[in-house]
XYZ file of C-alpha atoms in Angstrom:
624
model
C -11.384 4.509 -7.071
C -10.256 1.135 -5.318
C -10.125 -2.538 -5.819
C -13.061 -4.978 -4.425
C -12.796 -8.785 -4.027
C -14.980 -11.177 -1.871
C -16.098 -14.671 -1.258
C -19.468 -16.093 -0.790
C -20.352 -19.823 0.138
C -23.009 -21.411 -1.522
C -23.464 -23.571 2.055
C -25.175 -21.322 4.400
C -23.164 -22.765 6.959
C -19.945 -22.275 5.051
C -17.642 -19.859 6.543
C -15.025 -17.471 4.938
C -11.452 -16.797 6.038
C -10.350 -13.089 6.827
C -6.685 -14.391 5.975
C -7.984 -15.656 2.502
C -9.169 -12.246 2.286
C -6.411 -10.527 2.941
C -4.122 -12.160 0.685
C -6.973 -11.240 -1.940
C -6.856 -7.771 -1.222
C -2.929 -7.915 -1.024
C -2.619 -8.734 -4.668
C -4.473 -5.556 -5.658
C -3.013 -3.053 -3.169
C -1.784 -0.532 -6.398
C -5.444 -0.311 -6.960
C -5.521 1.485 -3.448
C -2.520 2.272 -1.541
C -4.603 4.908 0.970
C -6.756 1.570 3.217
C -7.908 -1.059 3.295
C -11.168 -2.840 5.191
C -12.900 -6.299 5.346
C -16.239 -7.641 6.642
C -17.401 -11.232 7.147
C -20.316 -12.366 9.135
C -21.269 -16.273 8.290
C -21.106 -17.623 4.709
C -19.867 -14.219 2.968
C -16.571 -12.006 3.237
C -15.549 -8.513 1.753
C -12.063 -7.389 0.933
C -11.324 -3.973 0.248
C -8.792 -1.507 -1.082
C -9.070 2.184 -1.151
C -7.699 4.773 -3.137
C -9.299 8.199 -1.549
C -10.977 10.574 -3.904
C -14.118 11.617 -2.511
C -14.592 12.338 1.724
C -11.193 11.643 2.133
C -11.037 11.146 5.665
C -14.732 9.557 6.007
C -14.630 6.868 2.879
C -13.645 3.535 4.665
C -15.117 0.817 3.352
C -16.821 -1.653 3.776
C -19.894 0.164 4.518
C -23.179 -0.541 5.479
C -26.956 1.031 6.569
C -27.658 2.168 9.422
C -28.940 -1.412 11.356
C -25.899 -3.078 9.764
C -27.456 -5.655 7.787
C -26.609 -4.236 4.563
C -23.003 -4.050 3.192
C -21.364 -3.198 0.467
C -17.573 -3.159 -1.320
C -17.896 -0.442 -4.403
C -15.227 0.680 -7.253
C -15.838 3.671 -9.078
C -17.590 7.002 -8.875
C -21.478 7.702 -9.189
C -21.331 11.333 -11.021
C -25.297 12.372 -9.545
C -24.501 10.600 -5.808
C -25.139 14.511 -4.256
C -28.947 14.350 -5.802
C -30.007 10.914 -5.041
C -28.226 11.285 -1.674
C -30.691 14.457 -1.325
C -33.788 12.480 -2.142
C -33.237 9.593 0.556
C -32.253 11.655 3.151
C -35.790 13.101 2.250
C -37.176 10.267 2.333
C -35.232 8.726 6.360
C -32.179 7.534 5.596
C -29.400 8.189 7.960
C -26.254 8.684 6.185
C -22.855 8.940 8.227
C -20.444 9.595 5.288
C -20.435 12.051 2.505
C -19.415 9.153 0.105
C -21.454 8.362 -2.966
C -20.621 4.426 -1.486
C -22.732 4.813 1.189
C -25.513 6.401 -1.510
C -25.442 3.077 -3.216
C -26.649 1.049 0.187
C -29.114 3.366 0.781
C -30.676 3.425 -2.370
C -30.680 -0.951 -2.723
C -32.914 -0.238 0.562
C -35.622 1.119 -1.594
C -35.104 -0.760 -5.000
C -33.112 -3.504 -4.505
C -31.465 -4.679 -7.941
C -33.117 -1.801 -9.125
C -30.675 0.464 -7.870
C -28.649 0.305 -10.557
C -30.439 1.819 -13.291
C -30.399 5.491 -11.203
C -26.451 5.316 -11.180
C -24.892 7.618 -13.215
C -20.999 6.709 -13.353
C -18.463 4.073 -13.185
C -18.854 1.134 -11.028
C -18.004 -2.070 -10.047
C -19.662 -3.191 -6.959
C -20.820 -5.740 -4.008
C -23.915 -5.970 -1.884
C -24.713 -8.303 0.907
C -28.030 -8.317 2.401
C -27.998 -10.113 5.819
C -31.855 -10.329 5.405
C -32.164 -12.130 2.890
C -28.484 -13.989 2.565
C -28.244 -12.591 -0.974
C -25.167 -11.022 -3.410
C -25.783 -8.623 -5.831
C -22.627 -8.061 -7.902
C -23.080 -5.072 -10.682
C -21.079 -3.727 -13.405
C -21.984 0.137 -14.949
C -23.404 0.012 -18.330
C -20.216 0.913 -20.663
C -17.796 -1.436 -18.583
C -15.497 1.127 -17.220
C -14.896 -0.642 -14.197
C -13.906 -4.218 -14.216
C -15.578 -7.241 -12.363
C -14.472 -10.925 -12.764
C -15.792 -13.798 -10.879
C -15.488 -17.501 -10.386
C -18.130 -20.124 -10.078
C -17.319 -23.027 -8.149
C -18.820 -25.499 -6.589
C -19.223 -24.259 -3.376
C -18.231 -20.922 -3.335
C -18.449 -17.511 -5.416
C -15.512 -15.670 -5.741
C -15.174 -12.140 -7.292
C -12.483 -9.228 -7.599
C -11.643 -5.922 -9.286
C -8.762 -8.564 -11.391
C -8.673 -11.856 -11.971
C -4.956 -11.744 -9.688
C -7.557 -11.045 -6.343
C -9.279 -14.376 -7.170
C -6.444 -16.221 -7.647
C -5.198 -15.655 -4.818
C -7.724 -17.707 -3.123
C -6.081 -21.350 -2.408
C -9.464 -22.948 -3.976
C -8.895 -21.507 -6.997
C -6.355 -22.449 -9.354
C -5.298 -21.065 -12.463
C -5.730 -23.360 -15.921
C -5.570 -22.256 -19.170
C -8.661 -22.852 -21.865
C -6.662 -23.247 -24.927
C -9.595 -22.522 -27.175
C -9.771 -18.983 -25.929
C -6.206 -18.883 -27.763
C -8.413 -19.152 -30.774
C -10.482 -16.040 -29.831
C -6.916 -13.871 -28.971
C -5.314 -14.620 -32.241
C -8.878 -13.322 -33.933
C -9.206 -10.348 -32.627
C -5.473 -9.390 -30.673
C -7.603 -9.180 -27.371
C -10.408 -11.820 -25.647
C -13.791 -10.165 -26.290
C -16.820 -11.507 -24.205
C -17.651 -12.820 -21.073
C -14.998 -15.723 -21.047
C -11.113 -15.231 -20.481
C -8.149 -17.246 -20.963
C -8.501 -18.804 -17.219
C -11.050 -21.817 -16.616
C -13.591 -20.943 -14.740
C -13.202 -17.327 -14.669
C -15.227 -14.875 -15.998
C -16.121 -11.229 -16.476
C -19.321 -9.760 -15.425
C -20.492 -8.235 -18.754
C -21.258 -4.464 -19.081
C -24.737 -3.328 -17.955
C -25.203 -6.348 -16.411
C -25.552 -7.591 -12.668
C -25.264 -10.925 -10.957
C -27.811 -11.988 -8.110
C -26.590 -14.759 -6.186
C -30.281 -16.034 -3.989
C -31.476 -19.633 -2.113
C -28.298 -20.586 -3.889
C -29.360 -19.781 -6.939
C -26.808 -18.072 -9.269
C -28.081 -15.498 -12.079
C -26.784 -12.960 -14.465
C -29.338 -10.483 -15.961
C -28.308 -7.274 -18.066
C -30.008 -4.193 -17.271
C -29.029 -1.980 -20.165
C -27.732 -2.127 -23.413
C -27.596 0.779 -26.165
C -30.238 1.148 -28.568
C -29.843 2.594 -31.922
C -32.976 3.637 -33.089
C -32.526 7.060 -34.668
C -34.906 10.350 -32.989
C -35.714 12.754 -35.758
C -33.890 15.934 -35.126
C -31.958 18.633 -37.448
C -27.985 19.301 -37.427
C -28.496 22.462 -35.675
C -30.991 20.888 -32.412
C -28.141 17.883 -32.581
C -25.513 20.653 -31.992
C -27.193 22.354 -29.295
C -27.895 18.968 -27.398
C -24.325 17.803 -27.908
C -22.952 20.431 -26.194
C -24.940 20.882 -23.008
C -24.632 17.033 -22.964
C -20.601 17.501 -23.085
C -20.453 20.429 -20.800
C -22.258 18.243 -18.276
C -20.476 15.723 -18.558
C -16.782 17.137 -18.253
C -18.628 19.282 -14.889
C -19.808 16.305 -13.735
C -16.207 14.098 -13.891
C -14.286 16.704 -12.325
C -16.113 16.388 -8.882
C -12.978 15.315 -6.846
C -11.568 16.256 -3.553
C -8.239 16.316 -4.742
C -6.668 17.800 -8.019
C -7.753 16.075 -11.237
C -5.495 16.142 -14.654
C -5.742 15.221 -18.031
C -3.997 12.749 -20.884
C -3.561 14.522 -24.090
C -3.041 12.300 -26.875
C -2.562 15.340 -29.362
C -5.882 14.308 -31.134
C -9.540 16.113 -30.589
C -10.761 14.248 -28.377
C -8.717 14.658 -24.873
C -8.025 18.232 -26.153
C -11.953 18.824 -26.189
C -11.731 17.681 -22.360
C -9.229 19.989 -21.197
C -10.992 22.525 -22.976
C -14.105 22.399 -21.392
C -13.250 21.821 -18.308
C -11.737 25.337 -17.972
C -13.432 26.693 -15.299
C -14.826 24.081 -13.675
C -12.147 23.376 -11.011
C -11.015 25.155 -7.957
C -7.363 23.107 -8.838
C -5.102 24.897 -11.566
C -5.786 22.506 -14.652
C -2.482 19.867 -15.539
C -1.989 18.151 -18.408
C 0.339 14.875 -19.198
C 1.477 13.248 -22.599
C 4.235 11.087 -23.908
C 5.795 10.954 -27.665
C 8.626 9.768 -29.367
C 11.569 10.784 -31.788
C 11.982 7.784 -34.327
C 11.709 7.640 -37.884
C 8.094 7.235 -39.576
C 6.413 7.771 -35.976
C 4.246 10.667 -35.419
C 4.902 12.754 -32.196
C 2.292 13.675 -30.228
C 3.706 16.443 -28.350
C 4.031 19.276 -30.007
C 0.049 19.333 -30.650
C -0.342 18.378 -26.394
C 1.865 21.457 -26.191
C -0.701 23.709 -28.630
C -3.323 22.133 -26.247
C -1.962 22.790 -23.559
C -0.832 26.989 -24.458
C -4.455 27.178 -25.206
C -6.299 26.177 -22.086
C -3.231 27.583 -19.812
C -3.102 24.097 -18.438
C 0.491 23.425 -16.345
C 1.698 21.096 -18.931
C 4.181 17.858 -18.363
C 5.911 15.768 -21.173
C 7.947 12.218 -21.119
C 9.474 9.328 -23.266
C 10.590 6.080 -23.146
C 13.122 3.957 -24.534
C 13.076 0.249 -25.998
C 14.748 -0.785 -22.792
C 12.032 0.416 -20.536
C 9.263 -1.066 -23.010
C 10.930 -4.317 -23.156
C 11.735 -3.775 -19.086
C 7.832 -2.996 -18.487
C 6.465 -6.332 -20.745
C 6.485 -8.679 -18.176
C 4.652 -6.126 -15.794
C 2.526 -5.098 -18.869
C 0.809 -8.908 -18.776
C 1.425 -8.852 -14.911
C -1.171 -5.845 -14.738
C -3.327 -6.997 -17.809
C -3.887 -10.247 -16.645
C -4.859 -11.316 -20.317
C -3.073 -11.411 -23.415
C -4.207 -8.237 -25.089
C -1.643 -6.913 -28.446
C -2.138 -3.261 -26.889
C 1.634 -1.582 -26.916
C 0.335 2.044 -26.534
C -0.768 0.403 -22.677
C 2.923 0.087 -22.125
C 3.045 4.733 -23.032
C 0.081 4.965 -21.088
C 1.734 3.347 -17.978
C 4.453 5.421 -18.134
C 2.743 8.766 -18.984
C 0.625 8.113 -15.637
C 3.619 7.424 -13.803
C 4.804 10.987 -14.542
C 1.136 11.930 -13.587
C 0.810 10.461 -10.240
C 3.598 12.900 -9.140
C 1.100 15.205 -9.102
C -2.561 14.342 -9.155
C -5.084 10.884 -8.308
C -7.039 11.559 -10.683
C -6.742 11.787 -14.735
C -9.766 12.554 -17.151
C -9.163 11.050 -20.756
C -10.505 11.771 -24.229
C -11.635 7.516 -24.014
C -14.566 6.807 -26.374
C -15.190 9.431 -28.438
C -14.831 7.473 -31.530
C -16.845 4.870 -30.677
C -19.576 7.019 -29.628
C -19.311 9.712 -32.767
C -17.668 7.052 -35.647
C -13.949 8.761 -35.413
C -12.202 5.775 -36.571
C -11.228 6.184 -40.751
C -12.228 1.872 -40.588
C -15.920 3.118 -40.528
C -15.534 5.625 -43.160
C -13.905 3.381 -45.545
C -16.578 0.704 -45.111
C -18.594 3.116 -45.864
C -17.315 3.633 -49.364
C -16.974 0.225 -49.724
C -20.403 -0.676 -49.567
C -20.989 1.946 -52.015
C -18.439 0.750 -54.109
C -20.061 -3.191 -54.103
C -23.572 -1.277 -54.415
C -22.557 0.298 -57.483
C -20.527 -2.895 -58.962
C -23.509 -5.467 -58.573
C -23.251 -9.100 -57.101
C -19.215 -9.727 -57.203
C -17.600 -13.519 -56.315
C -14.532 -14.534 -54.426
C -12.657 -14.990 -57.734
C -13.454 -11.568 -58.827
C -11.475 -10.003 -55.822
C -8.986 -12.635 -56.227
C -8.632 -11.904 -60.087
C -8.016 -8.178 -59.115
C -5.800 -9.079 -56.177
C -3.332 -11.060 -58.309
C -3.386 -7.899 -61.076
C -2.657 -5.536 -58.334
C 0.177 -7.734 -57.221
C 1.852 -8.056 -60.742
C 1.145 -4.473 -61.950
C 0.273 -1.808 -59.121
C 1.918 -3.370 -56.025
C -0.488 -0.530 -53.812
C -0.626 -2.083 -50.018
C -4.024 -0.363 -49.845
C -5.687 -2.316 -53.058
C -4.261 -5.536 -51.574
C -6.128 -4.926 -47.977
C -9.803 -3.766 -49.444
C -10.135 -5.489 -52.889
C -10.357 -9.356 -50.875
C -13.526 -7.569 -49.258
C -15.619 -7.086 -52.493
C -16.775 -10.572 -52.920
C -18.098 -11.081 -49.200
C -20.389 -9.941 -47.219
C -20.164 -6.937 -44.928
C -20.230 -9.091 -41.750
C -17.199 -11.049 -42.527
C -15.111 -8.369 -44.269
C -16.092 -6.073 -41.590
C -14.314 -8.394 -39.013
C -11.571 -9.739 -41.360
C -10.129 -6.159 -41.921
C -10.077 -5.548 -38.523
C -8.633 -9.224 -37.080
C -5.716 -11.234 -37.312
C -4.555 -12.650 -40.750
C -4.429 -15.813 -39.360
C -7.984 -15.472 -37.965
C -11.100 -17.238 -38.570
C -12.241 -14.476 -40.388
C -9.438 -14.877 -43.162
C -9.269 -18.816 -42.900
C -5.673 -19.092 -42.113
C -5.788 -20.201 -38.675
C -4.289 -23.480 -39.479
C -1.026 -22.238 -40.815
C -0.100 -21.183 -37.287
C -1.416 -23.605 -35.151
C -0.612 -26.975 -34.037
C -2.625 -29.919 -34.445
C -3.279 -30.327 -31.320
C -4.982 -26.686 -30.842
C -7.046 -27.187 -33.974
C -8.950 -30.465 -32.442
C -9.973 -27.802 -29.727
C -10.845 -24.954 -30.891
C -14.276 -24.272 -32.317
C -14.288 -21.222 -35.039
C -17.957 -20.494 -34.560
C -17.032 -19.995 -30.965
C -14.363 -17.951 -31.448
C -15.945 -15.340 -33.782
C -19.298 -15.515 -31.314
C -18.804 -12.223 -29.254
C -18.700 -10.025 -32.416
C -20.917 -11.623 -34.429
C -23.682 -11.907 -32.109
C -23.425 -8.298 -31.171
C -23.967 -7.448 -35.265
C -27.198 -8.355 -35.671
C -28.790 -6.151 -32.831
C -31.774 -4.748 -35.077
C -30.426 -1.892 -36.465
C -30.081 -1.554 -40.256
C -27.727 1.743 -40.341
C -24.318 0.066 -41.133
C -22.277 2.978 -39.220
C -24.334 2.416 -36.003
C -23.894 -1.615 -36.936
C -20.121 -1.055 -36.380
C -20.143 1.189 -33.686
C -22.652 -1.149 -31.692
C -20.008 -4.217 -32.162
C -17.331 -1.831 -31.899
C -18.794 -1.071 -27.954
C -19.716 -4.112 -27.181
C -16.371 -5.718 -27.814
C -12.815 -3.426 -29.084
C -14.235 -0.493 -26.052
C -15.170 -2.785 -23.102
C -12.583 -5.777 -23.400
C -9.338 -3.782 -24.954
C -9.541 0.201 -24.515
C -11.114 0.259 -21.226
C -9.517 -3.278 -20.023
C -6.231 -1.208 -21.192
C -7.060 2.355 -19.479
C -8.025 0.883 -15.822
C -5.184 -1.399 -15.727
C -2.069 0.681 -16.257
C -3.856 3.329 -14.297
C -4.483 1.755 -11.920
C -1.280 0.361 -11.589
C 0.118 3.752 -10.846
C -2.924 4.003 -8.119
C -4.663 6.960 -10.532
C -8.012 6.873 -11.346
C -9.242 7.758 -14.553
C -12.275 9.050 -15.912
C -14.068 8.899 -18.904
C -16.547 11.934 -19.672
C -17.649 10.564 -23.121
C -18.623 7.210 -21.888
C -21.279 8.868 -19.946
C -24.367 6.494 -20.637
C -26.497 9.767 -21.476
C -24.144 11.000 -24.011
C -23.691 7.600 -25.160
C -27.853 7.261 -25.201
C -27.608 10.462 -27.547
C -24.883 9.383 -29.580
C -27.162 6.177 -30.441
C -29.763 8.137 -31.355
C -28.048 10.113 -34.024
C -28.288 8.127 -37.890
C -25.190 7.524 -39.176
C -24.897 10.063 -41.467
C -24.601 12.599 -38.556
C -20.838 10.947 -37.531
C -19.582 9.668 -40.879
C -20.297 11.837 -44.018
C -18.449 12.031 -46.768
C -15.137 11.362 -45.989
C -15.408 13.140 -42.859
C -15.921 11.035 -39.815
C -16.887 12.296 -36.336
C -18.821 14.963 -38.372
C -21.368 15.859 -35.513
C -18.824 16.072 -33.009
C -16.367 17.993 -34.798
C -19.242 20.816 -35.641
C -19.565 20.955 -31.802
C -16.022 21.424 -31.019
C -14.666 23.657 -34.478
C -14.671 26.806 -32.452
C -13.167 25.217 -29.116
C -10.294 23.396 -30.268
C -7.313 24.709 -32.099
C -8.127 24.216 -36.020
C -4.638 22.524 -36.222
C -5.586 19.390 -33.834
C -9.622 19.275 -35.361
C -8.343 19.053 -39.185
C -5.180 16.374 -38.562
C -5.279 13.289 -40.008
C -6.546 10.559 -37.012
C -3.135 8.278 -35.829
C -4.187 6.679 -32.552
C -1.297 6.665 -30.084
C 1.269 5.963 -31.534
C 4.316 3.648 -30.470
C 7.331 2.274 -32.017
C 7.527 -0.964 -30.943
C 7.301 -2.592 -34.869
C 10.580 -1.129 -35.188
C 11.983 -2.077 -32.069
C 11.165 -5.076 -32.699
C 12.609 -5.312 -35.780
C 15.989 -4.114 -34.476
C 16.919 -3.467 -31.081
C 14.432 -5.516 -29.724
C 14.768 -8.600 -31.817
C 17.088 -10.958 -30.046
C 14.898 -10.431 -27.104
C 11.779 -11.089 -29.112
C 13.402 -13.839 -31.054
C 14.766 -15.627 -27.640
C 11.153 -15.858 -25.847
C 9.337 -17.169 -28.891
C 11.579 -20.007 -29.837
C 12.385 -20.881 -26.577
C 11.866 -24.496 -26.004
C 9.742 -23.478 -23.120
C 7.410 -21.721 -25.327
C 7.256 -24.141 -28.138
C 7.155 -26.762 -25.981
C 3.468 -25.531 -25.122
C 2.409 -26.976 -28.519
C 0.274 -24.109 -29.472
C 1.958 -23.495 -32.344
C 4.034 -24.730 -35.089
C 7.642 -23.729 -34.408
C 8.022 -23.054 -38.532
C 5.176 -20.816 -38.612
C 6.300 -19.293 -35.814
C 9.932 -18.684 -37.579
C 8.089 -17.462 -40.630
C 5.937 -15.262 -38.696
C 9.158 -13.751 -37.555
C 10.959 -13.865 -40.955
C 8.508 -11.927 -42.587
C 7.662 -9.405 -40.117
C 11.703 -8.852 -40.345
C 11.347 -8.240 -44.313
C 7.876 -6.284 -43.783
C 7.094 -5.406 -40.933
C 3.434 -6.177 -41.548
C 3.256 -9.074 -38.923
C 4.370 -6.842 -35.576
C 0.598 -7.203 -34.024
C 1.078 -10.803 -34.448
C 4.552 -11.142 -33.395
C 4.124 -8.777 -30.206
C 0.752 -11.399 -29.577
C 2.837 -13.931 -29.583
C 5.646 -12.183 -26.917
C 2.413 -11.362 -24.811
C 0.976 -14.877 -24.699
C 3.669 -16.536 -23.506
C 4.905 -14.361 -21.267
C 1.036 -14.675 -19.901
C 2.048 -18.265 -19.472
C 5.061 -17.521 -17.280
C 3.659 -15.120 -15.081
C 0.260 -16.877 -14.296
C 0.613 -20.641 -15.336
């Protein structure tokens, strides 16, 4: 695992400078603390840090083939590297490394942009070919690994962050205020586009080609949910060969490998069945908390943990060390994302890199297998609208206002709105901001100046686009969108920075693109049924994990930063967001803002929004 950033002029007589290089590389040092390498030769330059996983002592980078006029800068880890390495070796190559990097060159020899589709793995990586003064810049197919680049008008410019690319004196960093817009929808920046002008990310499954100075972005893969006919008990039996293989495959590592238990089934199936598969005694990591109306998480990592006989490590943190951490938090981010379990996850991998490089995660199981209680209960709500016949607006409203005045239930309030639209839109309302497009209250927060900006259709275009992608099953609608946007641009953005940060890499068994391939092919029926979600997966694992972890009620990671914001947190809160620094912005209205913070005091029901807020502008300070 390492961190990649380069330059390429679009003049072929352009030239690049090692020292802009270096300071590139500089910025993302965490990312690899073990070496560092560069190459330039004419128009193009490579910058490279290295943290050292596999050949330890033979994995410098950049590498090339064996006449040199090949190179390449690569991030990540290609899981079947030993069998294509086999297969050009059989077919000339000359390999001086025992890297899967140097795998990667040798297979763009014989398919050239092709290469990409016969990686199985995480990547992020860079090819120059001398011959034929072209860039090929790919991204694996889930979007494990991130890749960002910038398109000016004489040079490319790309980097494992956006920080690396910034660092380059031609680029400089402005703010596109209508991406505010598209963070206040959906608490994170889905799609190709960020919150810096001119700065983008390469999308997953997709590679960029640059060619006679031509620029282009193709994607090579994309799920496809088209159901294969198979019984419950064939889908068991291919399920688990699929997750044994997968859990062998990520704990290839020259150095000891340990695992993140978040207490729930997913990271305790990976500890499970990876017993065995490791010369390394097995060590597991997890971080909870004591406060009132939080759930702790350790005492089911401990039951994990006693039942796999895996060497077992525990921490906390306080208010002071999550409010101490924020400003790195965005530093590290490099977007506004409303993510506070990131800030646990940093510190739980601090306490891990005391003892291993490399962690393996429970990541993606609910998107791939519908664990999430959101899909069941639209589910039932489409039922629920079937059953009722064609409803209007002032129906829900009209049962809204009696729920209000007579029931007062929190839960009526939320789903009853969604019974006089359509699934698209209540899909996304229930899962975005209040003040989102979605739920048409985006003007009560913003200033005039934003709303002349932003355009709403824009804003809601990653998610929307990604629901109609020919699949009628509305559980494999979801978890399509779900991929495509909340997975690739918020939990994985999320799990490689703070890793990272603590120079750990992490790995991701049930992202694998073959178990994700199967998981597509499965109807919807076979991960939510009844009021049981993850159904298929759960079958699989009922004799492997402890029944008390499979049968508990799904609760994320939790963290108690509403509260702590509510209390000891809340002159610090209060301070940054009506700072005349931060209103003087004009984002937002400063009375909104104070009733934003008013009624999150009373409720409590507005901390996503506040803590967006706190993230945004300190976003501001650290990068504009």
């Amino acid at each position: 695992m390492c961190g990649i950033c380069g330059k390429v002029s679009l003049n072929p007589q352009g030239t690049v400078s090692e020292s802009t290089l270096r300071a590139m590389a500089d910025t993302i040092r965490h990312r690899g603390p073990d070496d560092e390498g560069f190459y330039t030769s004419s128009q193009v330059g490579f910058g490279f840090r290295r943290l050292s996983i596999i050949d330890v002592g033979g994995g410098h980078q950049p590498i090339s083939n064996e006449d040199g006029t090949v190179w390449i800068v690569f991030n990540g880890e290609i899981y079947n590297y030993k069998e294509l390495r086999q297969g050009l070796i059989a077919r000339g190559h000359i390999f001086k490394t025992h890297t899967d990097t140097e795998v990667i060159v040798h297979l763009y020899e014989e398919l050239g942009e092709g290469c990409v589709k016969e990686l199985r793995g995480m990547f992020g990586f860079a090819i120059w070919d001398e011959r034929q003064k072209s860039l090929l810049l790919a991204r694996d197919r889930i979007g494990i690994k991130p890749l960002y680049y910038h398109l000016g008008k004489s040079a490319l410019v790309f980097g494992s962050e956006i920080k690396s690319i910034l660092a380059d004196p031609d680029v400089h960093a402005e703010v596109r205020p209508e991406m505010i817009d598209r963070f206040f929808t959906f608490y994170y920046v889905p799609g190709e586009d960020t919150l810096f002008k001119d700065v983008q990310k390469l999308a997953p499954g997709s590679y960029l080609t640059i060619r006679n100075n031509r620029v282009e972005v193709k994607q090579y893969w994309d799920l496809s949910f088209h159901p294969v006919e198979r019984s419950m008990r064939a889908a068991e039996e291919e399920l688990t060969q699929l997750m044994e293989e997968c859990v062998g495959m990520h704990m290839m590592s020259d150095v000891p490998v340990g695992f993140l238990l978040s207490g729930g089934v997913d990271s305790t199936s990976m500890l499970g069945l990876a017993v065995g598969k490791s010369n390394h005694a097995l060590k597991s990591f997890t971080l909870g908390f004591s406060a009132p109306g939080i759930t702790d998480e350790r005492p089911y990592a401990r039951l994990a943990a006693n039942t796999y006989g895996s060497e077992h490590h525990e921490t906390t943190i306080s208010f002071d060390e999550f409010r101490d951490f924020m400003p790195h938090y965005v530093w590290h981010m490099e977007e506004p994302v409303c993510e506070p379990p990131a800030v646990a996850l940093y510190y739980v991998t601090r306490l891990a890199r005391q003892y291993v490089k490399v962690l393996i995660s429970g990541e993606g199981g609910d998107e791939a297998f519908g664990g999430y209680p959101n899909y069941r209960s639209m589910i039932w709500m489409e039922r629920i609208k079937s059953a009722l016949g064609p409803l209007t607006p002032l129906f829900s409203q009209s049962v809204s206002l009696l729920n209000r005045s007579l029931i007062h239930s929190e839960r009526v309030d939320r789903y009853v709105p969604m019974l006089g639209s359509r699934f698209p839109s209540y899909y996304y309302g229930k899962t975005s901001s209040p003040f989102s497009y979605f739920n048409n209250r985006f003007s009560e927060i913003y200033s005039k100046d934003l709303v002349s900006v932003i355009d709403k259709e824009y804003s809601a275009s990653p998610a929307t686009r990604y629901h109609a992608n020919g699949t009628r099953d509305k559980v494999n609608k979801m978890l399509y969108v779900d991929t495509k946007t909340w997975l690739a641009d918020d939990l994985l953005l999320k799990a490689d920075k703070m890793t990272m940060a603590n120079s750990v890499e992490l790995r991701v068994p049930l992202l694998d693109h073959k178990l994700m391939e199967f998981a597509a092919s499965l109807p919807g029926n076979f991960k939510v049924r009844g009021f049981t979600t993850k159904y298929l997966a759960k079958k699989v694992l009922e004799k492997r994990v402890p029944q008390e972890i499979l049968n508990r009620k799904k609760v994320g990671f939790p963290v108690p930063y509403s509260n702590w914001m509510r209390s000891e947190l809340r002159s610090w809160v209060t301070d940054i967001l009506l700072d005349s620094k931060t209103i003087g912005r004009g984002y937002f209205q400063k009375s909104a803002v104070e009733n934003i913070l008013d009624e999150n005091l009373k409720t409590g029901r507005l901390a996503k929004e506040v803590f967006s807020l706190v993230t945004l502008e300190l976003w501001h300070r650290a990068f504009v």
